[in-house]
Amino acid sequence: MCGIAGVLNFDREEPVSEDLMRRMVASLRHRGPDDTGVHVDGNAGLGFARLSIMDLSPAAGQPMPNEDETIWSVVNGEIYNFQDLRHELEGLGHSFRSRSDSEVVVHLYEEYGSSLFARLRGMFALGIWDSRKRRLLLARDRLGKKPLVYHVDQGALAFASEVKAILQDSRIRRQVNPDGVDRFLSFGYVPDGTSAFHGVRKLLPGEFLSCADGKIERETYWKASFSKKLTMSERECSERLLALLKEAIRLRLVSDVPLGVFLSGGV
């Protein structure tokens, strides 16, 4: 499952507390009992609680840097097409320190910038810190399978897999959002980009956020489209569907630990 967290202070002269980052990670330890990691770079900090799935060695620990440690990432989830992406990136001259799927993220960012998200097949919530541009990027997978919440005020942006990690920052008030509570009690979840906590928002599925010097920009990199109509026969559609299901299962069977199969919601 894993857990990610981070803080970006808008004042470049205000360092992020390593103690704060460790408290944020500790609050997520139930998501990642195998290992933890923290990286602090002046006014930015990243944290990670690891559940080891791919490459169980310390080399795959996060936060994960690129070759010269100018780019760092934390990734919760799995990148299913990482083998193809790694082969492509190695052909472009990138070197890898692990066999993990998440390491492709920092190298993809070096090559493609914020357009990298459209190249990922997987379930993920991630953060990327670019120390050269002093820019933080956050992104969530196309259907929002992995959670990512964040809080912005005049002085900082904090993000995490769960609200409890954000609330480790004493600068953030623990204030209820009545509309969010109403939606939760009505639907069993909060369906939009808000939450039950005042000021805490969710990054939407298929969306990424960029933050540098206090300027926040959000952009949708993918959305479902039903405008294209199929012209295939029923038999051709059935064969295509079966091929896609087999491919999806094959990609998800890549693992260094035992796997389980669940039929969510029944048949």
mmCIF file of C-alpha atoms in Angstrom:
data_model
loop_
_atom_site.group_PDB
_atom_site.id
_atom_site.type_symbol
_atom_site.label_atom_id
_atom_site.label_comp_id
_atom_site.label_asym_id
_atom_site.label_seq_id
_atom_site.Cartn_x
_atom_site.Cartn_y
_atom_site.Cartn_z
ATOM 1 C CA MET A 1 0.000 0.000 0.000
ATOM 2 C CA CYS A 2 2.752 2.478 1.040
ATOM 3 C CA GLY A 3 2.340 6.046 2.263
ATOM 4 C CA ILE A 4 3.794 9.307 0.984
ATOM 5 C CA ALA A 5 4.066 12.748 2.530
ATOM 6 C CA GLY A 6 5.771 16.069 1.964
ATOM 7 C CA VAL A 7 5.989 19.762 2.758
ATOM 8 C CA LEU A 8 7.038 22.736 0.639
ATOM 9 C CA ASN A 9 7.575 26.044 2.431
ATOM 10 C CA PHE A 10 7.025 28.949 0.030
ATOM 11 C CA ASP A 11 9.794 30.971 1.664
ATOM 12 C CA ARG A 12 12.994 29.427 0.290
ATOM 13 C CA GLU A 13 14.840 30.555 3.424
ATOM 14 C CA GLU A 14 12.507 28.608 5.729
ATOM 15 C CA PRO A 15 13.788 25.033 6.080
ATOM 16 C CA VAL A 16 11.446 22.081 6.507
ATOM 17 C CA SER A 17 11.840 20.340 9.850
ATOM 18 C CA GLU A 18 13.178 16.806 9.535
ATOM 19 C CA ASP A 19 11.386 15.992 12.790
ATOM 20 C CA LEU A 20 8.084 17.057 11.195
ATOM 21 C CA MET A 21 8.740 14.813 8.211
ATOM 22 C CA ARG A 22 9.493 11.841 10.462
ATOM 23 C CA ARG A 23 6.264 12.434 12.421
ATOM 24 C CA MET A 24 4.295 12.560 9.180
ATOM 25 C CA VAL A 25 5.849 9.286 8.020
ATOM 26 C CA ALA A 26 5.298 7.647 11.427
ATOM 27 C CA SER A 27 1.566 8.408 11.181
ATOM 28 C CA LEU A 28 1.518 6.431 7.896
ATOM 29 C CA ARG A 29 3.516 3.432 9.117
ATOM 30 C CA HIS A 30 0.443 1.168 8.984
ATOM 31 C CA ARG A 31 0.513 1.691 5.198
ATOM 32 C CA GLY A 32 4.196 0.791 4.900
ATOM 33 C CA PRO A 33 5.587 -1.377 7.718
ATOM 34 C CA ASP A 34 8.759 -2.528 5.911
ATOM 35 C CA ASP A 35 10.841 0.662 5.814
ATOM 36 C CA THR A 36 10.731 4.446 6.056
ATOM 37 C CA GLY A 37 12.665 7.242 4.424
ATOM 38 C CA VAL A 38 12.934 11.034 4.590
ATOM 39 C CA HIS A 39 14.647 13.547 2.323
ATOM 40 C CA VAL A 40 14.911 17.231 3.300
ATOM 41 C CA ASP A 41 16.276 19.833 0.896
ATOM 42 C CA GLY A 42 16.015 23.282 2.445
ATOM 43 C CA ASN A 43 12.421 24.447 2.152
ATOM 44 C CA ALA A 44 11.195 21.065 0.814
ATOM 45 C CA GLY A 45 10.789 17.671 2.422
ATOM 46 C CA LEU A 46 9.596 14.254 1.247
ATOM 47 C CA GLY A 47 8.737 11.193 3.311
ATOM 48 C CA PHE A 48 7.873 7.578 2.593
ATOM 49 C CA ALA A 49 6.538 4.521 4.439
ATOM 50 C CA ARG A 50 7.276 1.401 2.390
ATOM 51 C CA LEU A 51 5.420 -1.808 1.757
ATOM 52 C CA SER A 52 7.943 -3.776 -0.294
ATOM 53 C CA ILE A 53 6.514 -5.297 -3.486
ATOM 54 C CA MET A 54 9.120 -4.814 -6.219
ATOM 55 C CA ASP A 55 12.855 -5.164 -5.473
ATOM 56 C CA LEU A 56 12.923 -5.870 -1.748
ATOM 57 C CA SER A 57 16.487 -4.533 -1.345
ATOM 58 C CA PRO A 58 17.435 -1.175 0.262
ATOM 59 C CA ALA A 59 18.319 0.087 -3.239
ATOM 60 C CA ALA A 60 14.606 0.469 -3.931
ATOM 61 C CA GLY A 61 13.979 2.614 -0.856
ATOM 62 C CA GLN A 62 12.281 5.979 -1.190
ATOM 63 C CA PRO A 63 12.463 8.940 -1.503
ATOM 64 C CA MET A 64 14.144 7.931 -4.766
ATOM 65 C CA PRO A 65 16.710 10.192 -6.493
ATOM 66 C CA ASN A 66 17.903 10.417 -10.081
ATOM 67 C CA GLU A 67 21.598 9.921 -10.943
ATOM 68 C CA ASP A 68 22.855 13.299 -9.661
ATOM 69 C CA GLU A 69 20.248 13.598 -6.876
ATOM 70 C CA THR A 70 18.681 16.757 -8.276
ATOM 71 C CA ILE A 71 15.282 15.073 -8.743
ATOM 72 C CA TRP A 72 13.548 13.106 -5.973
ATOM 73 C CA SER A 73 10.269 11.207 -5.969
ATOM 74 C CA VAL A 74 7.901 9.350 -3.655
ATOM 75 C CA VAL A 75 5.472 6.930 -5.272
ATOM 76 C CA ASN A 76 2.578 5.049 -3.702
ATOM 77 C CA GLY A 77 1.239 2.339 -5.985
ATOM 78 C CA GLU A 78 2.556 0.386 -8.941
ATOM 79 C CA ILE A 79 3.717 1.351 -12.435
ATOM 80 C CA TYR A 80 2.633 -1.620 -14.533
ATOM 81 C CA ASN A 81 4.505 -0.713 -17.708
ATOM 82 C CA PHE A 82 7.772 0.065 -15.913
ATOM 83 C CA GLN A 83 9.774 -2.576 -17.782
ATOM 84 C CA ASP A 84 9.029 -1.031 -21.177
ATOM 85 C CA LEU A 85 9.665 2.460 -19.789
ATOM 86 C CA ARG A 86 12.946 1.377 -18.220
ATOM 87 C CA HIS A 87 14.149 -0.140 -21.497
ATOM 88 C CA GLU A 88 13.302 3.117 -23.280
ATOM 89 C CA LEU A 89 15.038 5.252 -20.651
ATOM 90 C CA GLU A 90 18.180 3.116 -20.603
ATOM 91 C CA GLY A 91 18.321 3.559 -24.365
ATOM 92 C CA LEU A 92 18.295 7.318 -23.757
ATOM 93 C CA GLY A 93 21.308 7.031 -21.430
ATOM 94 C CA HIS A 94 19.688 6.827 -17.987
ATOM 95 C CA SER A 95 21.167 4.526 -15.353
ATOM 96 C CA PHE A 96 19.180 2.802 -12.605
ATOM 97 C CA ARG A 97 20.193 1.893 -9.079
ATOM 98 C CA SER A 98 17.359 -0.593 -8.401
ATOM 99 C CA ARG A 99 14.928 -3.011 -10.038
ATOM 100 C CA SER A 100 11.892 -1.181 -8.680
ATOM 101 C CA ASP A 101 9.015 0.047 -10.799
ATOM 102 C CA SER A 102 8.907 3.443 -9.078
ATOM 103 C CA GLU A 103 12.415 4.483 -10.149
ATOM 104 C CA VAL A 104 11.231 5.134 -13.710
ATOM 105 C CA VAL A 105 9.366 8.221 -12.436
ATOM 106 C CA VAL A 106 12.424 10.403 -11.753
ATOM 107 C CA HIS A 107 13.999 9.527 -15.107
ATOM 108 C CA LEU A 108 10.758 10.073 -17.018
ATOM 109 C CA TYR A 109 10.550 13.503 -15.408
ATOM 110 C CA GLU A 110 14.072 14.303 -16.598
ATOM 111 C CA GLU A 111 13.070 13.432 -20.170
ATOM 112 C CA TYR A 112 9.479 14.621 -20.405
ATOM 113 C CA GLY A 113 8.751 17.000 -17.532
ATOM 114 C CA SER A 114 5.125 17.149 -16.449
ATOM 115 C CA SER A 115 3.995 15.298 -19.586
ATOM 116 C CA LEU A 116 5.355 12.080 -18.041
ATOM 117 C CA PHE A 117 2.062 11.250 -16.325
ATOM 118 C CA ALA A 118 0.321 10.391 -19.585
ATOM 119 C CA ARG A 119 2.994 7.713 -20.181
ATOM 120 C CA LEU A 120 2.310 5.840 -16.940
ATOM 121 C CA ARG A 121 0.087 2.778 -16.784
ATOM 122 C CA GLY A 122 -0.713 1.981 -13.197
ATOM 123 C CA MET A 123 -2.295 2.964 -9.933
ATOM 124 C CA PHE A 124 -0.345 5.718 -8.231
ATOM 125 C CA ALA A 125 -0.185 8.839 -6.146
ATOM 126 C CA LEU A 126 3.195 10.522 -6.333
ATOM 127 C CA GLY A 127 5.273 13.566 -5.553
ATOM 128 C CA ILE A 128 8.320 14.839 -7.464
ATOM 129 C CA TRP A 129 10.756 17.425 -6.125
ATOM 130 C CA ASP A 130 12.866 19.284 -8.704
ATOM 131 C CA SER A 131 15.657 20.925 -6.717
ATOM 132 C CA ARG A 132 16.907 22.860 -9.756
ATOM 133 C CA LYS A 133 13.595 24.622 -10.372
ATOM 134 C CA ARG A 134 12.566 24.420 -6.681
ATOM 135 C CA ARG A 135 9.301 22.954 -7.924
ATOM 136 C CA LEU A 136 7.020 20.301 -6.444
ATOM 137 C CA LEU A 137 4.755 18.155 -8.627
ATOM 138 C CA LEU A 138 1.918 15.993 -7.328
ATOM 139 C CA ALA A 139 -0.102 13.566 -9.440
ATOM 140 C CA ARG A 140 -2.815 10.941 -9.102
ATOM 141 C CA ASP A 141 -3.662 8.016 -11.384
ATOM 142 C CA ARG A 142 -6.374 8.213 -14.025
ATOM 143 C CA LEU A 143 -9.217 6.752 -11.943
ATOM 144 C CA GLY A 144 -8.009 7.909 -8.530
ATOM 145 C CA LYS A 145 -7.358 4.487 -7.051
ATOM 146 C CA LYS A 146 -4.568 5.829 -4.843
ATOM 147 C CA PRO A 147 -5.390 8.696 -2.454
ATOM 148 C CA LEU A 148 -3.607 12.052 -2.301
ATOM 149 C CA VAL A 149 -4.702 14.915 -0.053
ATOM 150 C CA TYR A 150 -3.097 18.330 0.348
ATOM 151 C CA HIS A 151 -3.379 21.584 2.286
ATOM 152 C CA VAL A 152 -2.300 25.028 1.107
ATOM 153 C CA ASP A 153 -2.066 28.219 3.122
ATOM 154 C CA GLN A 154 -0.091 31.424 2.699
ATOM 155 C CA GLY A 155 3.124 29.837 3.878
ATOM 156 C CA ALA A 156 3.293 26.225 2.753
ATOM 157 C CA LEU A 157 1.855 23.250 0.909
ATOM 158 C CA ALA A 158 1.613 19.925 2.713
ATOM 159 C CA PHE A 159 0.517 16.639 1.106
ATOM 160 C CA ALA A 160 0.102 13.021 2.128
ATOM 161 C CA SER A 161 -1.702 9.765 1.514
ATOM 162 C CA GLU A 162 -3.922 10.448 4.533
ATOM 163 C CA VAL A 163 -5.138 13.532 6.371
ATOM 164 C CA LYS A 164 -3.619 12.394 9.679
ATOM 165 C CA ALA A 165 -0.116 12.944 8.266
ATOM 166 C CA ILE A 166 -0.894 16.525 7.187
ATOM 167 C CA LEU A 167 -2.247 17.288 10.661
ATOM 168 C CA GLN A 168 1.177 16.522 12.154
ATOM 169 C CA ASP A 169 2.083 20.066 11.051
ATOM 170 C CA SER A 170 1.103 22.286 13.982
ATOM 171 C CA ARG A 171 0.593 25.232 11.620
ATOM 172 C CA ILE A 172 -2.506 23.523 10.201
ATOM 173 C CA ARG A 173 -5.694 23.960 12.220
ATOM 174 C CA ARG A 174 -7.834 20.900 12.925
ATOM 175 C CA GLN A 175 -11.109 22.406 11.781
ATOM 176 C CA VAL A 176 -14.162 20.515 10.548
ATOM 177 C CA ASN A 177 -15.618 21.181 7.114
ATOM 178 C CA PRO A 178 -19.402 20.762 7.645
ATOM 179 C CA ASP A 179 -20.111 20.296 3.925
ATOM 180 C CA GLY A 180 -17.567 17.504 3.725
ATOM 181 C CA VAL A 181 -19.016 15.777 6.798
ATOM 182 C CA ASP A 182 -22.522 16.084 5.303
ATOM 183 C CA ARG A 183 -21.379 14.448 2.064
ATOM 184 C CA PHE A 184 -19.614 11.672 3.948
ATOM 185 C CA LEU A 185 -22.688 10.883 6.058
ATOM 186 C CA SER A 186 -24.910 11.015 2.961
ATOM 187 C CA PHE A 187 -22.801 8.990 0.526
ATOM 188 C CA GLY A 188 -20.230 7.153 2.654
ATOM 189 C CA TYR A 189 -17.432 9.183 1.076
ATOM 190 C CA VAL A 190 -16.740 12.752 -0.074
ATOM 191 C CA PRO A 191 -17.272 12.672 -3.864
ATOM 192 C CA ASP A 192 -15.607 15.925 -4.893
ATOM 193 C CA GLY A 193 -12.189 17.483 -4.281
ATOM 194 C CA THR A 194 -12.931 18.532 -0.705
ATOM 195 C CA SER A 195 -12.713 16.584 2.553
ATOM 196 C CA ALA A 196 -14.194 16.560 6.047
ATOM 197 C CA PHE A 197 -11.383 18.889 7.170
ATOM 198 C CA HIS A 198 -11.352 22.605 6.451
ATOM 199 C CA GLY A 199 -8.618 23.485 3.962
ATOM 200 C CA VAL A 200 -7.720 19.887 3.131
ATOM 201 C CA ARG A 201 -8.430 18.985 -0.487
ATOM 202 C CA LYS A 202 -8.057 15.870 -2.608
ATOM 203 C CA LEU A 203 -6.174 15.823 -5.868
ATOM 204 C CA LEU A 204 -8.694 14.614 -8.423
ATOM 205 C CA PRO A 205 -8.249 11.481 -10.570
ATOM 206 C CA GLY A 206 -6.200 12.147 -13.695
ATOM 207 C CA GLU A 207 -4.921 15.441 -12.321
ATOM 208 C CA PHE A 208 -1.524 16.875 -11.436
ATOM 209 C CA LEU A 209 -0.518 19.891 -9.391
ATOM 210 C CA SER A 210 2.576 22.057 -9.754
ATOM 211 C CA CYS A 211 3.873 24.383 -7.041
ATOM 212 C CA ALA A 212 6.857 26.764 -7.147
ATOM 213 C CA ASP A 213 7.361 29.903 -5.039
ATOM 214 C CA GLY A 214 3.823 29.693 -3.717
ATOM 215 C CA LYS A 215 2.174 29.586 -7.147
ATOM 216 C CA ILE A 216 -0.219 26.643 -7.519
ATOM 217 C CA GLU A 217 -1.294 25.274 -10.892
ATOM 218 C CA ARG A 218 -3.590 22.296 -11.420
ATOM 219 C CA GLU A 219 -4.083 20.501 -14.720
ATOM 220 C CA THR A 220 -6.013 17.474 -15.937
ATOM 221 C CA TYR A 221 -3.814 15.106 -17.935
ATOM 222 C CA TRP A 222 -6.524 12.496 -18.622
ATOM 223 C CA LYS A 223 -10.293 12.173 -18.567
ATOM 224 C CA ALA A 224 -12.651 9.454 -19.772
ATOM 225 C CA SER A 225 -14.093 10.098 -23.219
ATOM 226 C CA PHE A 226 -17.059 8.283 -24.748
ATOM 227 C CA SER A 227 -17.134 10.204 -28.010
ATOM 228 C CA LYS A 228 -15.402 7.485 -30.031
ATOM 229 C CA LYS A 229 -17.870 4.794 -31.107
ATOM 230 C CA LEU A 230 -16.829 1.207 -31.792
ATOM 231 C CA THR A 231 -17.451 -0.123 -35.283
ATOM 232 C CA MET A 232 -16.410 -3.691 -34.530
ATOM 233 C CA SER A 233 -18.746 -6.660 -34.474
ATOM 234 C CA GLU A 234 -19.855 -8.234 -31.207
ATOM 235 C CA ARG A 235 -17.393 -11.084 -31.720
ATOM 236 C CA GLU A 236 -14.531 -8.667 -32.431
ATOM 237 C CA CYS A 237 -15.441 -6.660 -29.313
ATOM 238 C CA SER A 238 -15.430 -9.849 -27.222
ATOM 239 C CA GLU A 239 -12.024 -10.879 -28.540
ATOM 240 C CA ARG A 240 -10.634 -7.392 -27.939
ATOM 241 C CA LEU A 241 -12.013 -7.302 -24.392
ATOM 242 C CA LEU A 242 -10.517 -10.706 -23.584
ATOM 243 C CA ALA A 243 -7.129 -9.636 -24.977
ATOM 244 C CA LEU A 244 -7.160 -6.462 -22.866
ATOM 245 C CA LEU A 245 -8.070 -8.408 -19.722
ATOM 246 C CA LYS A 246 -5.260 -10.893 -20.308
ATOM 247 C CA GLU A 247 -2.775 -8.077 -20.870
ATOM 248 C CA ALA A 248 -3.915 -6.251 -17.716
ATOM 249 C CA ILE A 249 -3.534 -9.420 -15.642
ATOM 250 C CA ARG A 250 -0.107 -10.171 -17.124
ATOM 251 C CA LEU A 251 1.185 -6.707 -16.221
ATOM 252 C CA ARG A 252 -0.078 -7.036 -12.643
ATOM 253 C CA LEU A 253 1.596 -10.403 -12.072
ATOM 254 C CA VAL A 254 5.088 -8.848 -12.013
ATOM 255 C CA SER A 255 6.098 -8.935 -8.337
ATOM 256 C CA ASP A 256 8.827 -10.073 -5.947
ATOM 257 C CA VAL A 257 6.279 -11.151 -3.306
ATOM 258 C CA PRO A 258 3.261 -13.528 -3.420
ATOM 259 C CA LEU A 259 0.140 -12.135 -5.064
ATOM 260 C CA GLY A 260 -3.568 -12.491 -4.299
ATOM 261 C CA VAL A 261 -6.552 -12.202 -6.618
ATOM 262 C CA PHE A 262 -9.810 -10.611 -5.515
ATOM 263 C CA LEU A 263 -13.126 -10.185 -7.328
ATOM 264 C CA SER A 264 -14.126 -6.810 -5.920
ATOM 265 C CA GLY A 265 -17.867 -6.320 -5.594
ATOM 266 C CA GLY A 266 -18.814 -9.849 -6.633
ATOM 267 C CA VAL A 267 -19.946 -11.135 -9.993
#
